[in-house]
PDB file of C-alpha atoms in Angstrom:
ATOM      1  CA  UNK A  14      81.754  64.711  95.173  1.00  0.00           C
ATOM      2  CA  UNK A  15      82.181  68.262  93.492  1.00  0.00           C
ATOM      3  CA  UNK A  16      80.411  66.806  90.054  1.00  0.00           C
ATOM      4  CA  UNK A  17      77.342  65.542  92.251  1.00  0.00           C
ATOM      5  CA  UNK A  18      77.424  69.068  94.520  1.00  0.00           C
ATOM      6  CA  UNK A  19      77.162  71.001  90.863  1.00  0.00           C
ATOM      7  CA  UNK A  20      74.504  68.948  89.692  1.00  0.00           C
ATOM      8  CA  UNK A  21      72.141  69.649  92.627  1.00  0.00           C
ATOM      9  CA  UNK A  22      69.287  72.039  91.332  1.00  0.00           C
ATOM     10  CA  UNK A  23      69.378  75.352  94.519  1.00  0.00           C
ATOM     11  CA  UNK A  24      65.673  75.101  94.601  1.00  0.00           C
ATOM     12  CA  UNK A  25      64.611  71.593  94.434  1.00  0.00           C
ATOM     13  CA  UNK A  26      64.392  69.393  98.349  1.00  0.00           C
ATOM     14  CA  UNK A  27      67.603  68.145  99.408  1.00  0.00           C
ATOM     15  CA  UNK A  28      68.303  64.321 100.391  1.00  0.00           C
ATOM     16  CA  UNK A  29      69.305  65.558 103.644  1.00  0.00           C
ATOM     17  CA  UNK A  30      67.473  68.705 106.005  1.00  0.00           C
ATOM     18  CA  UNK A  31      69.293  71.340 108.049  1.00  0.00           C
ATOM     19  CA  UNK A  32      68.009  70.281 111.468  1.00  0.00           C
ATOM     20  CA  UNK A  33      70.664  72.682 113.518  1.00  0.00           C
ATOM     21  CA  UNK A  34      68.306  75.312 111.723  1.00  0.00           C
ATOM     22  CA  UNK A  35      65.410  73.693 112.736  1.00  0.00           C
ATOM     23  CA  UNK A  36      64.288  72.478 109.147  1.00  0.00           C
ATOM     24  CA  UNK A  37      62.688  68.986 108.451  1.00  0.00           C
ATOM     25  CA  UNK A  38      62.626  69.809 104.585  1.00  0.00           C
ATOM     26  CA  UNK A  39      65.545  71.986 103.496  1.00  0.00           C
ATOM     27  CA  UNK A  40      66.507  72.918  99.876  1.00  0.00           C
ATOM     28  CA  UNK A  41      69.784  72.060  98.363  1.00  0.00           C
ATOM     29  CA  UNK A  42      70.936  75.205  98.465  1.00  0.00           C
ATOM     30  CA  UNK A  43      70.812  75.220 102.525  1.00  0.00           C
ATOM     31  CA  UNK A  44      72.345  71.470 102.185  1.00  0.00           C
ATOM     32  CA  UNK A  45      75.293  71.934 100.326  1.00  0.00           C
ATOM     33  CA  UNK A  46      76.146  75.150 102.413  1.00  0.00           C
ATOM     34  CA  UNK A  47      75.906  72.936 105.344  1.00  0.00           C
ATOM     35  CA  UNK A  48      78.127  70.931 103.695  1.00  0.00           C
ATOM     36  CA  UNK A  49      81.048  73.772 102.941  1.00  0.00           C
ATOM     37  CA  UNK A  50      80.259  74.307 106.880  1.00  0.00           C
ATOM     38  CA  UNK A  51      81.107  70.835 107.902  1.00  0.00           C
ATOM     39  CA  UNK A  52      84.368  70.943 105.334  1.00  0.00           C
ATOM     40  CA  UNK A  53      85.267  74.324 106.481  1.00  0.00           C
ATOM     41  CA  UNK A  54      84.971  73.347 110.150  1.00  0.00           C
ATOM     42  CA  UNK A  55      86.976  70.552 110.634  1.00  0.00           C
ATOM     43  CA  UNK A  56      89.500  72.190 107.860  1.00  0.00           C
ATOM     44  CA  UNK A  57      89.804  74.858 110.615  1.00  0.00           C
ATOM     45  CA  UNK A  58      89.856  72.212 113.744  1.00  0.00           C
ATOM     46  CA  UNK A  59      93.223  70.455 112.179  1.00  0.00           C
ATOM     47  CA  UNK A  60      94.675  74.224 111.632  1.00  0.00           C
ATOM     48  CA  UNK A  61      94.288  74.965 114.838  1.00  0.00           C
ATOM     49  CA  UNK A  62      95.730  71.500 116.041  1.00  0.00           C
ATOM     50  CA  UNK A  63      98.794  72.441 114.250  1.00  0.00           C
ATOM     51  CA  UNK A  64      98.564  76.538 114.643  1.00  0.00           C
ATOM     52  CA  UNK A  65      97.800  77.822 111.172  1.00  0.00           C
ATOM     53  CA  UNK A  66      93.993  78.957 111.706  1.00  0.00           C
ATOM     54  CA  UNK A  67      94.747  82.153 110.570  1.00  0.00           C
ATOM     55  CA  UNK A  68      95.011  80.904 106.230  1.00  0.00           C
ATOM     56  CA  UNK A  69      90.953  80.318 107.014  1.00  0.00           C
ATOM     57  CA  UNK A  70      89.729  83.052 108.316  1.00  0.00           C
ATOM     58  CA  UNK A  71      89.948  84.874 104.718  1.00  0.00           C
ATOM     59  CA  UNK A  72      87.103  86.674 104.062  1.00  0.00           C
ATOM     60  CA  UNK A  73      85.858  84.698 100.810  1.00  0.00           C
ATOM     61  CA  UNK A  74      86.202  81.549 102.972  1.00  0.00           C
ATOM     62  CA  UNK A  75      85.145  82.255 106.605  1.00  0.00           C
ATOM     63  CA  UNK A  76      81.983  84.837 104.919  1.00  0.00           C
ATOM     64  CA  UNK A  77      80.319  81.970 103.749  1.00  0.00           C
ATOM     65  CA  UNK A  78      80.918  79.741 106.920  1.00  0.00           C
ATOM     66  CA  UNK A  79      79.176  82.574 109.066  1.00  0.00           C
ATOM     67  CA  UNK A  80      76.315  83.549 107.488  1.00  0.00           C
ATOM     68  CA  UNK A  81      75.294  79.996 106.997  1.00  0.00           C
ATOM     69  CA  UNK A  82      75.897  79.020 110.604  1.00  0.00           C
ATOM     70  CA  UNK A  83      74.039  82.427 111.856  1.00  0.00           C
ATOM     71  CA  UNK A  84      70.771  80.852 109.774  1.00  0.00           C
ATOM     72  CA  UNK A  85      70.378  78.729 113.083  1.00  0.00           C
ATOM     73  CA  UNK A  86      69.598  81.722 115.092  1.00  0.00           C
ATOM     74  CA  UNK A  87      65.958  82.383 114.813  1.00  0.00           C
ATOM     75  CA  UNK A  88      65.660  78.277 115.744  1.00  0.00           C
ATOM     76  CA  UNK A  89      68.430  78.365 118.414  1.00  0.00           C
ATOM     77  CA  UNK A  90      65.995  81.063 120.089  1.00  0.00           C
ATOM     78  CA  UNK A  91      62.933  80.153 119.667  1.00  0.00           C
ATOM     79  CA  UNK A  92      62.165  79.128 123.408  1.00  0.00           C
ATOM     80  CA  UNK A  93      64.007  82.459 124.443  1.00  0.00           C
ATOM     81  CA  UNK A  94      60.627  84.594 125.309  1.00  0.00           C
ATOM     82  CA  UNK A  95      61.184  88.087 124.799  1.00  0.00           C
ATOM     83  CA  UNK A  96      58.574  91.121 124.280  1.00  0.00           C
ATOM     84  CA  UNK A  97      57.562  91.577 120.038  1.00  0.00           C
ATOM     85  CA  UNK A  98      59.670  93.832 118.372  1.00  0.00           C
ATOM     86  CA  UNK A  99      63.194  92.690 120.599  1.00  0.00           C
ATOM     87  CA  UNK A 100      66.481  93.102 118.541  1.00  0.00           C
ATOM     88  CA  UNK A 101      69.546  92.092 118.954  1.00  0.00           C
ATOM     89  CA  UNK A 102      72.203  92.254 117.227  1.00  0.00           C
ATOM     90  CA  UNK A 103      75.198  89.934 116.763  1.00  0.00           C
ATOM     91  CA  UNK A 104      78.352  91.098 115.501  1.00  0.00           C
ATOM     92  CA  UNK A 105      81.180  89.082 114.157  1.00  0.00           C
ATOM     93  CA  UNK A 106      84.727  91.047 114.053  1.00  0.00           C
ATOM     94  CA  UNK A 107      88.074  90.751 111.892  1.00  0.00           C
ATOM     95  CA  UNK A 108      87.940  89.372 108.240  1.00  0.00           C
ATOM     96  CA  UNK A 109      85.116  87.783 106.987  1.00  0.00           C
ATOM     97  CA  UNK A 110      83.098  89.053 110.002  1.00  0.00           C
ATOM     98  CA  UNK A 111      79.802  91.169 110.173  1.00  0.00           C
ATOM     99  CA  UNK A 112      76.443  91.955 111.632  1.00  0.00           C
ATOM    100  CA  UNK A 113      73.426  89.681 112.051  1.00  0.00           C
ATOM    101  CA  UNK A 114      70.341  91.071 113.159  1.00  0.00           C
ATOM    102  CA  UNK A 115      67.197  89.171 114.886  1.00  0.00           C
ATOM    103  CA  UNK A 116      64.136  90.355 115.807  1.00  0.00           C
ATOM    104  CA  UNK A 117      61.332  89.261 117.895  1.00  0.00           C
ATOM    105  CA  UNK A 118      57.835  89.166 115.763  1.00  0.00           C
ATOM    106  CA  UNK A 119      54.588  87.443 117.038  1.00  0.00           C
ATOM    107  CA  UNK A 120      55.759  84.074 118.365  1.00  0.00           C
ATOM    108  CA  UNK A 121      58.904  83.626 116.220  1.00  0.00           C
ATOM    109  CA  UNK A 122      62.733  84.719 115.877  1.00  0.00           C
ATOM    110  CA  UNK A 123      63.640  86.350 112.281  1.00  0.00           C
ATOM    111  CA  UNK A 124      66.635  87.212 110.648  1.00  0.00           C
ATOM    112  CA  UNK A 125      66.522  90.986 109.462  1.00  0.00           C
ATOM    113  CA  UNK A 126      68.572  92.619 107.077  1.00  0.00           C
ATOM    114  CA  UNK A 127      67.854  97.127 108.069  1.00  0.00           C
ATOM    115  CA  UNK A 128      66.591  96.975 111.521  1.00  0.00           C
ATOM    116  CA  UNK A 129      64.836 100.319 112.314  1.00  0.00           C
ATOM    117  CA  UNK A 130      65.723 100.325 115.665  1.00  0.00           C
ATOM    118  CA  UNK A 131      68.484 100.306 118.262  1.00  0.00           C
ATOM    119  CA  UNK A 132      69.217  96.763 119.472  1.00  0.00           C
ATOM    120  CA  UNK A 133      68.204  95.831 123.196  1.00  0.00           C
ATOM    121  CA  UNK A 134      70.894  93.621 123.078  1.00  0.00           C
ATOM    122  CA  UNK A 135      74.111  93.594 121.432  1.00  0.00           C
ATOM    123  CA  UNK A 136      76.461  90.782 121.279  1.00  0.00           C
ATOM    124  CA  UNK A 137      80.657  90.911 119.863  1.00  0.00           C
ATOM    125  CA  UNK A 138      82.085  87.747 119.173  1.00  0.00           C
ATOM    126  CA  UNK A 139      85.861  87.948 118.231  1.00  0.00           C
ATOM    127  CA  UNK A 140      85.996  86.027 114.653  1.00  0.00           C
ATOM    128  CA  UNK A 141      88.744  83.754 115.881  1.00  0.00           C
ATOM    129  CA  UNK A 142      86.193  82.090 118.676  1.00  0.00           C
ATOM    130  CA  UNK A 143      83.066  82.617 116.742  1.00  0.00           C
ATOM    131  CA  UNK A 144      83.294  79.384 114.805  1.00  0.00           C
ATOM    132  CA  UNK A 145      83.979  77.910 118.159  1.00  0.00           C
ATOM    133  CA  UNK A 146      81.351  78.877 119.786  1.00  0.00           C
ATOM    134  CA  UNK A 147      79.077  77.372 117.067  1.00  0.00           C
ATOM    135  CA  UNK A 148      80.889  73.861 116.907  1.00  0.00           C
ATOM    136  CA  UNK A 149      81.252  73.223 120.690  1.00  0.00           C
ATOM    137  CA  UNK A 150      84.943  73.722 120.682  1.00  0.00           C
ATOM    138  CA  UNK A 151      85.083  76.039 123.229  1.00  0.00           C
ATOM    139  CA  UNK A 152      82.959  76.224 126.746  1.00  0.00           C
ATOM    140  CA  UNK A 153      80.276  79.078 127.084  1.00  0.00           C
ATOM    141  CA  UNK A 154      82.212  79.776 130.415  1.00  0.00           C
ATOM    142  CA  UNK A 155      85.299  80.572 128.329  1.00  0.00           C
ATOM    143  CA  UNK A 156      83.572  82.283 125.323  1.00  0.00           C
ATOM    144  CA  UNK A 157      81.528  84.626 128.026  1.00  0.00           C
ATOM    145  CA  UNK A 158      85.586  85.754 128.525  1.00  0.00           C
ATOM    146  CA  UNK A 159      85.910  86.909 125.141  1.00  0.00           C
ATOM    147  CA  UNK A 160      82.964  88.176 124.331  1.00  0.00           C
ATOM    148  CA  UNK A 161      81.319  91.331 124.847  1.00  0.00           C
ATOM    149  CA  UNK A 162      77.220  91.987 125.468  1.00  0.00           C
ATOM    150  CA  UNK A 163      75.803  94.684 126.241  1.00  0.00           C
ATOM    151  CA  UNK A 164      72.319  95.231 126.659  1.00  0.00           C
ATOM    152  CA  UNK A 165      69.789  92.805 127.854  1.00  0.00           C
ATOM    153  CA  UNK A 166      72.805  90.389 128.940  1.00  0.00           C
ATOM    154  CA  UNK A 167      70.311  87.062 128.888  1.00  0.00           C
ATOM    155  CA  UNK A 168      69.605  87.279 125.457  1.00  0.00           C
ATOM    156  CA  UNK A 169      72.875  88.368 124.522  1.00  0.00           C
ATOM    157  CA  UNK A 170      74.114  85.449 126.135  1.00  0.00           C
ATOM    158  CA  UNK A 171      71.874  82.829 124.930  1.00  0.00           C
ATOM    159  CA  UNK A 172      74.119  82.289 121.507  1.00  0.00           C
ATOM    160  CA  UNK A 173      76.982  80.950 123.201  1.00  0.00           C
ATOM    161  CA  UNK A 174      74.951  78.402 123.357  1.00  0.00           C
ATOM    162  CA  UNK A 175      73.919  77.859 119.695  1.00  0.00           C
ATOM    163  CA  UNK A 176      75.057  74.679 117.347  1.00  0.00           C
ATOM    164  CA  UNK A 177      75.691  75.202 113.860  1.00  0.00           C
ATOM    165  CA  UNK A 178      77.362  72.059 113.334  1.00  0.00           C
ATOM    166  CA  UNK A 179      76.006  68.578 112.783  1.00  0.00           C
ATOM    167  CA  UNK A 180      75.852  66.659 116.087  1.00  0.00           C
TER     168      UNK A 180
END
């Protein structure tokens, strides 16, 4: 499995798309990143069967899992209307954690790095429920517990929604 993941050229189409991103043609580096997603994932769901999340939530391990799961945001919202030029900003605490930003342009959601603006919503997702959220193993009833938005609260609230998981 490893020998066939090295030999994958990044650039070139993958076998398989991203479709929780909303891709019908994804390259292989998106596919084998899903990939460590689904590995790291159910890695995580057995540690927390037996109580010992806490080994994956090392930055070098749980970095990677969010910002490839947080490349399903612009798709997860693009039926969310919202006026051009709405931010919001999601942020991931504890280790491995960080800020996503996505902004409204024209008649899509994008992913920006330096917003110049103050988000008009702002979501904070405790790390040890984030990869929850994003794999259905935990309700948006319970997540909206643990989580704090401020801001415009229905677009803050639309990601405990999101799936970044095969399904």
């Amino acid at each position: 499995y490893c020998a066939h993941i090295a030999s994958l050229p990044p650039f070139e189409t993958a076998a398989f798309s991203v479709a929780w991103a909303g891709e019908q043609v994804s390259l292989n580096w998106f596919h084998i990143a899903r990939e460590y997603t689904e590995k790291w994932h159910h890695q995580q769901q057995i540690r927390l069967a037996v109580d010992l999340e806490s080994e994956l939530f090392q930055a070098e391990l749980y970095r990677p899992y969010l910002e490839t799961s947080m490349l399903a945001l612009p798709h997860h919202y693009r039926k969310m209307e919202a006026e051009d030029n709405t931010l919001i900003k999601i942020q991931v605490t504890g280790e491995g954690g960080g800020d996503w930003w996505l902004i409204r342009k024209t008649d899509a959601w994008e992913l920006v790095i330096h917003p110049d603006k103050m988000p008009d919503a702002a979501v904070s997702i405790p790390g040890e429920i984030a990869w929850r959220i994003f794999t259905k193993g935990i309700t948006k009833e319970e997540a909206k517990l643990l989580v704090v938005i401020s801001g415009e609260k229905h677009l803050g609230e639309h990601i405990l929604s999101m799936l970044a998981v095969m399904a």
